[in-house]
Amino acid sequence: MGIRGLMSFVEDHSNEFFTDLKLRDTKIVIDGYALFHRLCFNSNLELRYGGDYDSFADVVQKFFESLFACNICPYVVLDGGCDISDKKLTTLKDRAREKIQMAHSLSVGGGGYVCPLLIREVFIQILIKLQVCFVQCFSEADQDIMTLANHWNCPVLSSDSDFCIFDLKTGFCPLNSFQWRNMNAIKGTKNYYIPAKCFSLDAFCHHFSNMNKALVPLFAVLCGNDHINLPIVETFLSKVCPPLRATSSKGRRHHRVLRLLNWLSHFPDPTEALDNILKHLPKKDRENVKELLCCSMAEYQQSQVKLQNFFQDGTFICQVAMNLGLPEWVLVALAKGQLSPFISDALVLRRTILHTQVENMQRPNAHRVAQPIRQIIYGLLLNASSHPENMSPNALPSQPLAFCEVERINKNIKTSIVDAVELPKDYTDLTKLTKLSLVRRQMLLLETLKVKQTILEPIPPSLKLPIAVSCYWLQHTETKAKLYHLQALLLGMLMGPLHAMINSSDKEDLREGGAKMLYEDFQREKEPPRQGLSLDLDTAHIFCQWQCCLQMGMYLNQLLSTPLPEPDLTRLYNGSLVHGLCRQLLASTSVEGLLNTCPEAKQLYENLFNATRSYAPAELFLPKGKSNTRKKRQKKKGTSWSNNCGEITSDTGCWYDGSNRFGLLMVENLGGTH
């Protein structure tokens, strides 16, 4: 949600509407969506390469450490899926178009703000690691946040202007004036506080002739939020608040806000103001407009959801969700963030939105590669005992297997219809899905990813799912990965094990030293490239495709109650690192040359490479133009096939990097996928 022009308006009147706070020794309810966007976009993180998730994780950790140092107890509340009424669909589509334009701008060297694809999942993993209390609401969280904050008499932390409208007992602290990086010590003590500003609705109403606070929601609805934008109301507003000419767009928005508030302040209550508005409208429209305005104003009232119960004993009761007849385990998993809002959107609306990344806009969107995984997810969600009468009008009840996907096509969006896969009978009852044996659940996951379980046996548990996903990614015909892309991706996966090795107390000093050297080498590789170096769009697109596969692989794994361990995303993929490694490998740096300081990392890389290489197309290992003569070359003993990152020799069945043997590429396995 959000009211156009309101936040900048109140900030321009900071002295009138805000009070200074020294925040400490308190609970605080945090708008999770607003927080992770703020930390992502205002921490000087690289956004072009698909996500420097470890850097983002460090920022999130420092944020919460600042709160802990001030004895501030955070409760993070995350948005869930789209509202069952789908009233924000137009707004969501507009934002999807804006995101495409920003992603395109970033891809060609311009500016823009696009969250990396897995940022939400990384954020949740950090909350769990730090033991920060959080909940994921069934749909939009604003009302639940307001209700919880009022129950606890504590402030709300957000950047959403709707919190200027809610009647909050202790106020609303905007994120842009929350100085968590500048903690101050209280003189004469060892205690700290965070300087912040707090918006006061009382001061706001006092400024406008002591306006009745009950009128403020009507102001929000008339001014225009994410839920309502009626042309007929605009006609009325043009009479009450005639637009200014020859001024900035900000100036016009502020003029509109000011005139509307001054006009509303003359009425004692919303009923009289609403009656006055309706008099200006054609009689045939009045009832519909009144109903719509009243329903929208109700969005600013107390929620029936009692989040305090969830934080106290794990009880989450949402009547809207319960009315849908969804399985209890699904509702609990959604509240705990163990299932994504993607799942609830697919369940309730039969529609999902596929978020654009910084990718090649001239190619099919990166999510296309993961569509077969989504079709399995949709197949699992077909029979969820939802009540048909509660389904969105945008759902497709006449096509029981059909789901809608809002996706990028070129630099615009379109809605595609995708059929769910019809699964064997024991997978078709969502209420009983968790009761299936681990073997059955793991079988469906691995069959979807087209991977044999034996391939994953040498792989550490935390990397089994990423490697299975990588095997799937390599097999897809739209993946145009080269050998150096695979190498860079697998090298990047070593960061987590290296970090664990360095911080482990039972490692020998010599091995720890090698791990530390390699880790530091990789850290240097993450440094920004020289000025003027443009983004390799094909490489970016290939890694975007991999992230899409990983995202859907994780969602399927979660829906199946994690038959494979969930990977630690914070050190699994770093876009700056893998793009930098691609540049190094293209410049003839050898993989063994990078890893010779750390034998353990070298062995792990070898295991990862061996697991993926048999699923890769033969062309991945062949020089350009040689694919048609592959079979002839395999018959010639002693022939070596070179590429820009090494060579494969059929004498030994091993891949050579130009100096030393490394990689164990058996020639008999070059001829296709499993």
XYZ file of C-alpha atoms in Angstrom:
674
model
C 0.000 0.000 0.000
C 0.990 3.657 -0.048
C -0.499 7.103 -0.635
C 0.937 8.983 -3.565
C 2.902 12.032 -2.467
C 2.142 11.723 1.258
C 5.532 10.606 2.580
C 7.471 13.385 0.906
C 4.779 15.852 2.031
C 5.058 14.947 5.729
C 8.860 14.880 5.503
C 8.795 18.398 4.103
C 6.892 19.338 7.284
C 9.136 17.335 9.578
C 9.189 19.934 12.375
C 5.387 19.979 12.609
C 4.612 16.267 12.279
C 7.600 14.442 13.787
C 9.173 14.192 17.203
C 12.768 13.126 17.933
C 13.220 9.794 19.697
C 16.130 8.149 21.464
C 15.014 4.601 20.894
C 16.024 1.916 23.397
C 14.520 -0.572 25.872
C 11.418 -1.237 23.802
C 9.700 -3.659 21.514
C 9.395 -2.541 17.904
C 7.213 -3.993 15.135
C 9.066 -3.965 11.806
C 7.572 -4.008 8.328
C 9.786 -6.785 6.940
C 9.137 -6.004 3.272
C 10.096 -2.355 3.757
C 13.183 -3.270 5.786
C 14.796 -5.715 3.388
C 14.183 -3.369 0.463
C 15.685 -0.459 2.406
C 18.768 -2.464 3.407
C 19.186 -3.810 -0.115
C 18.932 -0.438 -1.856
C 20.652 1.829 0.681
C 23.771 -0.148 1.549
C 25.858 0.402 -1.593
C 25.364 -3.198 -2.729
C 26.015 -4.308 -6.293
C 22.657 -4.938 -8.014
C 23.679 -5.822 -11.576
C 25.068 -9.306 -11.019
C 22.041 -11.039 -9.508
C 22.793 -10.610 -5.821
C 25.772 -10.304 -3.491
C 23.847 -12.219 -0.866
C 26.691 -12.509 1.640
C 27.134 -8.729 1.649
C 23.391 -8.263 2.102
C 23.396 -10.797 4.946
C 26.189 -8.866 6.679
C 24.143 -5.632 6.475
C 21.040 -7.339 7.885
C 23.066 -8.839 10.724
C 24.613 -5.457 11.603
C 21.157 -3.855 11.603
C 19.790 -6.282 14.169
C 22.977 -6.169 16.220
C 22.418 -2.421 16.553
C 18.914 -3.070 17.860
C 20.160 -5.680 20.327
C 22.863 -3.278 21.580
C 20.111 -0.793 22.462
C 17.930 -3.433 24.116
C 15.343 -3.041 21.335
C 13.360 -6.243 20.813
C 12.342 -6.554 17.129
C 9.295 -8.385 15.790
C 9.382 -8.651 12.009
C 6.095 -8.972 10.114
C 6.269 -9.995 6.450
C 3.642 -9.650 3.732
C 2.176 -12.876 2.470
C 0.483 -13.505 -0.860
C -1.874 -11.252 -2.776
C -5.256 -10.415 -1.289
C -7.981 -12.908 -2.184
C -9.974 -10.076 -3.796
C -7.016 -9.412 -6.126
C -7.734 -5.688 -5.781
C -4.057 -4.784 -6.211
C -3.545 -6.689 -9.466
C -3.419 -3.535 -11.616
C -0.894 -1.954 -9.232
C 1.202 -5.128 -9.166
C 1.293 -5.256 -12.952
C 2.304 -1.590 -13.117
C 5.132 -2.290 -10.678
C 6.204 -5.318 -12.704
C 6.499 -3.073 -15.771
C 8.492 -0.507 -13.788
C 10.814 -3.237 -12.553
C 11.434 -4.383 -16.126
C 12.430 -0.851 -17.110
C 14.779 -0.549 -14.123
C 16.285 -3.981 -14.796
C 16.883 -2.967 -18.400
C 18.498 0.280 -17.258
C 20.851 -1.623 -14.943
C 21.676 -4.103 -17.697
C 22.928 -1.348 -20.016
C 24.920 0.532 -17.393
C 22.245 2.901 -16.090
C 20.698 3.253 -12.638
C 17.783 1.476 -11.048
C 16.611 -0.567 -8.092
C 15.809 -4.239 -8.599
C 15.940 -6.665 -5.684
C 17.913 -9.847 -6.418
C 15.601 -12.810 -6.916
C 16.337 -14.653 -3.659
C 16.613 -11.635 -1.364
C 13.487 -12.504 0.617
C 14.665 -16.063 1.255
C 18.088 -14.800 2.346
C 16.434 -12.279 4.689
C 14.356 -15.020 6.339
C 17.421 -17.233 6.759
C 19.236 -14.412 8.572
C 16.225 -13.817 10.852
C 16.290 -17.511 11.775
C 20.055 -17.478 12.336
C 19.814 -14.417 14.618
C 16.707 -15.806 16.363
C 14.703 -12.710 15.473
C 10.965 -13.307 15.947
C 9.076 -13.059 12.657
C 5.790 -14.022 11.076
C 4.563 -14.152 7.492
C 0.989 -12.923 7.152
C -1.475 -14.606 4.847
C -1.753 -11.495 2.668
C -0.759 -7.837 3.075
C 0.610 -7.174 6.561
C -0.136 -3.473 7.241
C -3.295 -3.940 9.325
C -1.743 -6.778 11.312
C 1.349 -4.654 12.000
C -0.769 -1.754 13.258
C -2.894 -4.030 15.467
C 0.149 -5.721 17.030
C 1.957 -2.408 17.666
C -1.123 -0.969 19.390
C -1.524 -4.111 21.490
C 2.064 -3.764 22.714
C 2.138 0.070 22.787
C 5.312 0.148 20.731
C 6.339 1.963 17.540
C 6.229 0.680 13.965
C 9.312 0.809 11.723
C 8.532 1.054 7.996
C 8.799 3.252 4.929
C 5.155 2.827 3.904
C 3.174 6.076 3.987
C 0.053 4.137 5.011
C 1.432 4.131 8.549
C 0.834 7.888 8.585
C -2.872 7.018 8.255
C -3.168 4.267 10.870
C -4.006 5.485 14.354
C -0.889 4.168 16.090
C -0.686 4.699 19.844
C 3.108 5.020 19.948
C 3.702 6.310 16.433
C 5.469 5.406 13.222
C 9.255 5.646 12.681
C 10.243 6.018 9.000
C 13.235 3.927 7.995
C 14.985 6.807 6.245
C 15.397 8.680 9.545
C 16.146 5.597 11.656
C 19.876 6.064 12.331
C 20.821 2.504 13.246
C 24.338 2.996 11.913
C 24.891 5.906 14.332
C 24.129 4.571 17.793
C 24.771 7.074 20.574
C 25.865 6.371 24.123
C 23.917 7.790 27.034
C 26.312 9.984 29.000
C 27.664 8.387 32.122
C 26.386 4.915 31.199
C 27.248 1.994 28.961
C 23.789 2.145 27.405
C 23.081 3.058 23.794
C 20.147 4.412 21.842
C 19.258 4.843 18.163
C 18.264 8.355 17.054
C 14.936 8.245 15.218
C 11.989 10.394 14.239
C 8.424 9.452 15.081
C 5.372 10.578 13.104
C 2.466 11.779 15.231
C -1.036 11.508 13.800
C -2.256 13.820 16.569
C 0.190 16.540 15.481
C -0.800 15.962 11.849
C -4.509 16.432 12.590
C -3.823 19.397 14.887
C -2.007 21.113 12.010
C -5.182 20.875 9.909
C -7.606 22.686 12.232
C -7.782 19.809 14.708
C -9.254 17.562 12.069
C -11.082 14.457 13.314
C -8.664 11.496 13.054
C -11.502 9.392 11.672
C -11.341 11.518 8.488
C -7.748 10.538 7.718
C -8.594 7.139 6.126
C -11.042 8.928 3.807
C -8.241 11.318 2.874
C -5.998 8.330 2.022
C -8.653 6.716 -0.153
C -9.450 9.950 -1.997
C -5.789 10.777 -2.472
C -5.255 7.396 -4.087
C -3.557 4.287 -2.742
C -2.629 0.910 -4.201
C -6.212 -0.340 -3.915
C -8.328 2.426 -5.400
C -8.057 4.803 -8.319
C -11.489 5.797 -9.594
C -11.720 8.199 -12.581
C -15.132 9.376 -11.325
C -13.570 10.380 -7.992
C -10.819 12.168 -9.896
C -13.513 14.281 -11.553
C -14.810 15.328 -8.140
C -11.299 16.035 -6.832
C -10.523 18.284 -9.791
C -13.288 20.583 -8.491
C -12.187 20.476 -4.854
C -8.441 20.500 -5.600
C -7.925 22.082 -9.013
C -4.470 21.104 -10.336
C -1.636 23.604 -10.405
C 0.091 24.427 -13.656
C 3.767 24.973 -14.463
C 5.166 23.196 -11.416
C 6.989 19.951 -10.656
C 5.166 16.633 -10.283
C 6.106 16.686 -6.596
C 4.660 20.177 -6.297
C 1.392 19.064 -7.897
C 1.119 16.058 -5.575
C 1.788 18.199 -2.508
C -0.774 20.763 -3.639
C -3.341 18.013 -4.019
C -2.576 16.614 -0.535
C -2.763 20.065 1.062
C -6.020 21.134 -0.615
C -7.704 17.804 0.120
C -6.744 17.880 3.804
C -7.875 21.476 4.183
C -11.189 20.622 2.541
C -11.785 17.536 4.719
C -10.939 19.450 7.905
C -14.229 21.357 7.575
C -16.274 18.194 8.233
C -16.957 16.787 11.701
C -16.842 13.131 10.642
C -16.397 10.808 7.624
C -20.155 10.290 7.125
C -20.827 13.963 6.425
C -17.754 14.289 4.220
C -18.728 11.189 2.250
C -22.280 12.462 1.734
C -20.852 15.732 0.387
C -18.640 13.836 -2.054
C -21.489 11.677 -3.322
C -23.651 14.737 -4.070
C -21.146 15.710 -6.764
C -21.439 12.347 -8.537
C -24.097 11.058 -10.950
C -26.902 9.285 -9.060
C -26.322 6.014 -10.886
C -22.735 5.826 -9.561
C -23.271 6.861 -5.962
C -24.001 3.506 -4.322
C -21.108 1.708 -6.016
C -18.672 4.515 -5.223
C -19.862 4.704 -1.610
C -19.412 0.966 -1.136
C -15.944 1.041 -2.661
C -14.829 4.031 -0.586
C -16.166 2.510 2.646
C -14.500 -0.844 1.955
C -11.199 0.904 1.244
C -11.468 2.977 4.435
C -11.982 -0.245 6.407
C -8.457 -1.279 5.381
C -7.186 1.186 8.009
C -9.119 -0.351 10.907
C -7.925 -2.951 13.440
C -7.199 -6.442 12.133
C -8.894 -9.522 13.571
C -5.577 -11.388 13.450
C -3.820 -11.493 16.816
C -0.144 -11.806 15.999
C 0.763 -11.576 19.686
C -0.647 -15.105 20.048
C 1.655 -16.351 17.303
C 4.702 -14.826 18.986
C 3.659 -16.208 22.369
C 2.565 -19.751 21.560
C 2.757 -20.221 17.785
C -0.997 -19.902 17.220
C -1.878 -18.165 13.951
C -5.581 -17.745 13.232
C -6.575 -15.885 10.080
C -10.276 -16.212 9.303
C -9.826 -15.393 5.601
C -7.302 -18.206 5.239
C -9.397 -20.628 7.267
C -12.458 -19.920 5.118
C -10.539 -21.211 2.110
C -10.353 -24.658 3.666
C -6.593 -24.948 3.191
C -4.797 -27.739 5.064
C -3.681 -26.791 8.573
C -0.049 -27.695 7.868
C -0.011 -25.289 4.899
C -1.320 -22.383 7.012
C 1.262 -23.064 9.733
C 4.105 -23.364 7.207
C 3.061 -20.089 5.538
C 2.977 -18.265 8.888
C 6.437 -19.573 9.780
C 7.863 -18.554 6.405
C 8.485 -22.205 5.518
C 6.405 -21.772 2.366
C 6.670 -18.785 0.041
C 3.859 -16.343 -0.868
C 4.344 -17.781 -4.366
C 2.673 -20.945 -3.026
C -0.300 -19.114 -1.499
C -0.814 -17.096 -4.705
C -0.865 -20.308 -6.723
C -3.220 -21.933 -4.217
C -5.694 -19.083 -3.798
C -5.571 -17.162 -7.080
C -4.252 -19.797 -9.491
C -1.915 -17.002 -10.581
C 1.723 -16.227 -9.896
C 3.969 -13.282 -10.724
C 7.480 -14.070 -11.988
C 9.854 -11.287 -11.004
C 12.250 -9.876 -13.572
C 15.983 -9.812 -12.928
C 18.844 -7.933 -14.577
C 18.814 -10.142 -17.642
C 18.947 -9.993 -21.422
C 15.627 -8.404 -22.398
C 15.954 -9.666 -25.973
C 15.868 -13.290 -24.856
C 12.929 -15.236 -23.371
C 12.617 -14.384 -19.692
C 14.904 -16.367 -17.401
C 11.959 -18.024 -15.596
C 11.100 -20.053 -18.709
C 13.850 -22.529 -17.857
C 12.183 -23.374 -14.528
C 8.649 -23.769 -15.899
C 8.641 -27.606 -15.698
C 9.434 -27.334 -11.957
C 6.563 -24.878 -11.496
C 4.214 -27.238 -13.326
C 4.998 -29.940 -10.754
C 4.359 -27.430 -7.944
C 1.017 -26.546 -9.539
C 0.196 -30.255 -9.816
C 0.737 -30.674 -6.058
C -1.535 -27.701 -5.350
C -4.465 -28.753 -7.540
C -6.504 -30.420 -4.806
C -6.208 -28.151 -1.791
C -9.864 -28.276 -0.678
C -10.342 -24.579 -1.491
C -13.929 -23.392 -1.584
C -14.652 -22.447 -5.216
C -16.932 -19.579 -4.186
C -13.963 -17.847 -2.524
C -11.672 -18.071 -5.521
C -10.571 -14.942 -7.327
C -12.446 -14.052 -10.516
C -9.005 -14.109 -12.149
C -8.675 -17.813 -11.361
C -9.696 -20.338 -13.963
C -12.165 -22.804 -12.417
C -13.327 -23.905 -15.875
C -9.778 -25.089 -16.623
C -8.892 -27.162 -13.545
C -5.288 -27.760 -14.607
C -4.585 -24.172 -15.684
C -2.573 -21.564 -13.793
C -1.750 -18.026 -14.884
C 1.794 -16.665 -14.851
C 2.521 -12.953 -15.179
C 5.884 -12.863 -16.902
C 8.196 -10.623 -18.890
C 8.076 -10.658 -22.665
C 10.677 -8.343 -24.164
C 10.270 -5.152 -22.098
C 6.619 -5.617 -21.212
C 4.520 -8.155 -19.319
C 2.019 -10.737 -20.412
C -0.137 -13.334 -18.693
C 0.493 -16.875 -19.869
C -1.623 -19.939 -19.155
C 0.397 -22.904 -17.912
C -0.991 -26.369 -17.295
C -0.187 -28.219 -14.105
C 1.302 -31.698 -14.421
C -1.080 -34.498 -13.457
C 0.741 -36.477 -10.786
C 0.319 -40.041 -9.458
C -2.585 -40.437 -7.050
C -0.571 -40.421 -3.816
C 0.704 -36.906 -4.622
C -2.686 -35.393 -5.416
C -4.042 -34.815 -1.901
C -2.337 -31.765 -0.416
C -3.693 -32.552 3.067
C -1.720 -35.823 3.091
C 1.438 -34.632 1.341
C 3.451 -34.357 4.567
C 2.504 -37.939 5.476
C 4.257 -39.397 2.434
C 7.507 -41.187 3.188
C 10.797 -39.342 2.803
C 11.691 -41.722 -0.021
C 8.542 -40.827 -1.986
C 8.963 -37.097 -1.445
C 12.627 -37.187 -2.392
C 11.821 -39.283 -5.450
C 9.417 -36.671 -6.818
C 11.921 -33.870 -6.183
C 14.809 -35.647 -7.918
C 12.662 -36.869 -10.808
C 11.498 -33.303 -11.366
C 15.108 -32.138 -11.410
C 16.068 -35.126 -13.632
C 18.835 -36.220 -11.283
C 19.798 -39.645 -9.913
C 20.244 -39.896 -6.162
C 23.581 -41.713 -6.535
C 25.074 -38.624 -8.185
C 24.489 -36.628 -4.994
C 26.033 -39.128 -2.568
C 29.530 -37.520 -2.480
C 28.040 -34.022 -2.104
C 27.828 -32.328 1.337
C 24.200 -32.142 2.570
C 24.026 -28.335 2.320
C 24.955 -28.451 -1.381
C 22.849 -31.409 -2.532
C 19.886 -29.268 -3.628
C 22.003 -26.602 -5.410
C 23.919 -29.325 -7.273
C 20.705 -31.148 -8.213
C 19.313 -27.834 -9.483
C 22.546 -27.191 -11.408
C 22.200 -30.581 -13.126
C 18.635 -29.665 -14.121
C 19.776 -26.227 -15.345
C 22.515 -27.722 -17.521
C 20.076 -30.118 -19.186
C 17.598 -27.456 -20.276
C 17.826 -26.566 -23.962
C 17.436 -22.821 -23.309
C 20.487 -22.779 -21.026
C 23.404 -21.642 -23.157
C 26.017 -22.128 -20.449
C 29.691 -22.496 -21.322
C 32.246 -24.475 -19.343
C 33.562 -21.369 -17.592
C 30.029 -20.506 -16.391
C 29.744 -23.886 -14.692
C 33.256 -23.596 -13.259
C 32.605 -20.107 -11.867
C 29.287 -21.188 -10.359
C 30.827 -24.192 -8.599
C 33.826 -22.180 -7.402
C 31.400 -19.672 -5.909
C 29.703 -22.490 -4.001
C 32.991 -23.075 -2.148
C 32.569 -19.829 -0.194
C 30.281 -21.386 2.416
C 32.529 -24.402 3.141
C 35.617 -22.154 3.156
C 33.981 -19.798 5.646
C 33.059 -22.767 7.848
C 36.587 -24.162 7.543
C 38.179 -20.882 8.594
C 35.894 -20.533 11.595
C 36.191 -24.154 12.707
C 38.271 -24.900 15.805
C 39.279 -28.435 14.844
C 41.155 -27.738 11.608
C 44.919 -27.954 11.283
C 46.696 -24.611 11.045
C 48.198 -25.429 7.645
C 44.850 -26.322 6.069
C 43.166 -23.361 7.730
C 45.863 -21.123 6.280
C 45.204 -22.434 2.769
C 41.471 -21.999 3.198
C 41.945 -18.475 4.470
C 44.183 -17.563 1.533
C 41.664 -18.908 -0.965
C 38.769 -17.192 0.816
C 40.630 -13.875 0.714
C 41.435 -14.396 -2.977
C 37.742 -14.872 -3.669
C 36.882 -11.801 -1.590
C 39.255 -9.726 -3.728
C 37.600 -11.111 -6.847
C 34.314 -9.576 -5.640
C 35.776 -6.060 -5.813
C 34.117 -3.798 -8.405
C 35.617 -4.184 -11.905
C 37.426 -1.323 -13.537
C 35.334 1.598 -14.729
C 33.802 1.220 -18.138
C 33.586 -2.578 -18.002
C 30.096 -3.364 -19.249
C 27.897 -6.182 -18.000
C 28.213 -9.403 -20.006
C 24.487 -9.791 -20.719
C 24.687 -13.399 -21.874
C 26.537 -14.408 -18.717
C 24.082 -12.424 -16.585
C 21.141 -14.137 -18.291
C 22.628 -17.604 -17.787
C 23.078 -17.033 -14.046
C 19.574 -15.525 -13.830
C 18.271 -18.776 -15.313
C 20.182 -20.731 -12.670
C 18.703 -18.595 -9.877
C 15.190 -19.165 -11.255
C 15.818 -22.912 -11.186
C 17.191 -22.695 -7.648
C 14.228 -20.607 -6.481
C 11.665 -23.069 -7.829
C 13.741 -26.045 -6.699
C 13.671 -24.579 -3.179
C 9.919 -23.925 -3.336
C 9.266 -27.507 -4.452
C 11.609 -28.831 -1.759
C 9.760 -26.754 0.871
C 6.361 -27.931 -0.364
C 7.607 -31.521 -0.016
C 8.774 -30.791 3.577
C 12.479 -30.562 2.636
C 13.475 -34.073 1.541
C 16.842 -32.402 0.820
C 18.369 -29.956 3.330
C 17.702 -26.304 2.566
C 20.936 -24.614 1.421
C 22.442 -21.629 3.199
C 21.808 -18.996 0.534
C 23.941 -16.365 2.252
C 27.174 -17.938 1.001
C 25.946 -20.015 -1.924
C 25.907 -17.428 -4.702
C 27.636 -14.076 -4.999
C 27.011 -12.385 -8.332
C 30.088 -10.154 -8.223
C 32.268 -13.185 -7.466
C 30.951 -15.509 -10.177
C 31.058 -12.760 -12.815
C 34.614 -11.920 -11.733
C 35.605 -15.595 -11.894
C 34.131 -15.813 -15.383
C 36.395 -12.953 -16.454
C 39.394 -14.683 -14.868
C 38.671 -18.035 -16.476
C 38.188 -16.409 -19.864
C 41.593 -14.800 -19.414
C 43.055 -18.348 -19.223
C 43.352 -18.580 -15.440
C 43.100 -22.277 -14.503
C 40.764 -23.684 -11.900
C 43.627 -25.646 -10.357
C 45.705 -22.488 -10.259
C 42.981 -20.892 -8.163
C 42.593 -23.854 -5.803
C 46.140 -25.164 -5.333
C 46.484 -23.414 -1.957
C 43.638 -25.446 -0.434
C 43.517 -29.219 -1.109
C 40.170 -29.607 0.687
C 38.513 -26.981 -1.494
C 40.059 -28.609 -4.546
C 38.625 -32.005 -3.599
C 35.195 -30.535 -2.903
C 35.200 -28.687 -6.235
C 36.134 -31.962 -7.951
C 33.156 -33.698 -6.317
C 30.798 -30.895 -7.376
C 32.163 -30.875 -10.910
C 31.941 -34.657 -11.289
C 28.318 -34.601 -10.133
C 27.313 -32.021 -12.741
C 29.490 -32.915 -15.725
C 27.592 -36.069 -16.722
C 24.359 -34.051 -17.011
C 25.896 -31.350 -19.162
C 25.523 -31.441 -22.936
C 28.667 -32.613 -24.728
C 28.953 -29.213 -26.424
C 29.825 -27.675 -23.055
C 33.246 -29.326 -23.270
C 33.921 -28.864 -26.974
C 35.590 -25.977 -28.785
C 33.394 -23.853 -31.005
C 32.388 -25.539 -34.250
C 33.495 -29.004 -33.159
C 30.187 -30.486 -32.014
C 29.487 -32.155 -35.378
C 32.778 -34.046 -35.291
C 32.591 -35.142 -31.653
C 32.012 -38.836 -32.356
C 34.907 -38.973 -34.822
C 37.222 -37.310 -32.344
C 36.224 -39.712 -29.569
C 37.458 -42.594 -31.716
C 40.871 -41.011 -32.214
C 43.148 -41.921 -29.344
C 45.369 -39.152 -28.123
C 43.344 -36.290 -29.614
C 42.987 -33.271 -27.358
C 40.027 -30.875 -27.429
C 40.861 -27.410 -26.189
C 38.652 -24.570 -25.123
C 39.304 -21.176 -23.648
C 39.265 -22.562 -20.101
C 41.174 -25.815 -20.495
C 41.201 -28.935 -22.622
C 39.883 -32.496 -22.561
C 42.213 -35.314 -23.541
C 40.796 -38.636 -24.628
C 44.053 -40.442 -23.765
C 43.477 -40.032 -20.055
C 39.788 -39.231 -19.858
C 40.649 -36.154 -17.834
C 40.252 -32.458 -18.342
C 43.505 -30.494 -18.319
C 43.773 -26.811 -17.475
C 46.956 -26.249 -19.469
C 49.396 -27.044 -16.666
C 48.104 -29.782 -14.376
C 45.412 -32.430 -14.562
C 42.150 -31.449 -12.877
C 38.485 -32.303 -13.120
C 38.088 -36.008 -14.037
C 36.005 -35.694 -17.175
C 35.536 -39.251 -18.363
C 35.251 -39.270 -22.146
C 32.658 -42.034 -22.211
C 30.317 -39.736 -20.273
C 30.581 -36.846 -22.690
C 27.873 -38.136 -24.935
C 24.651 -36.903 -23.368
C 22.573 -36.398 -20.293
C 20.981 -38.817 -17.858
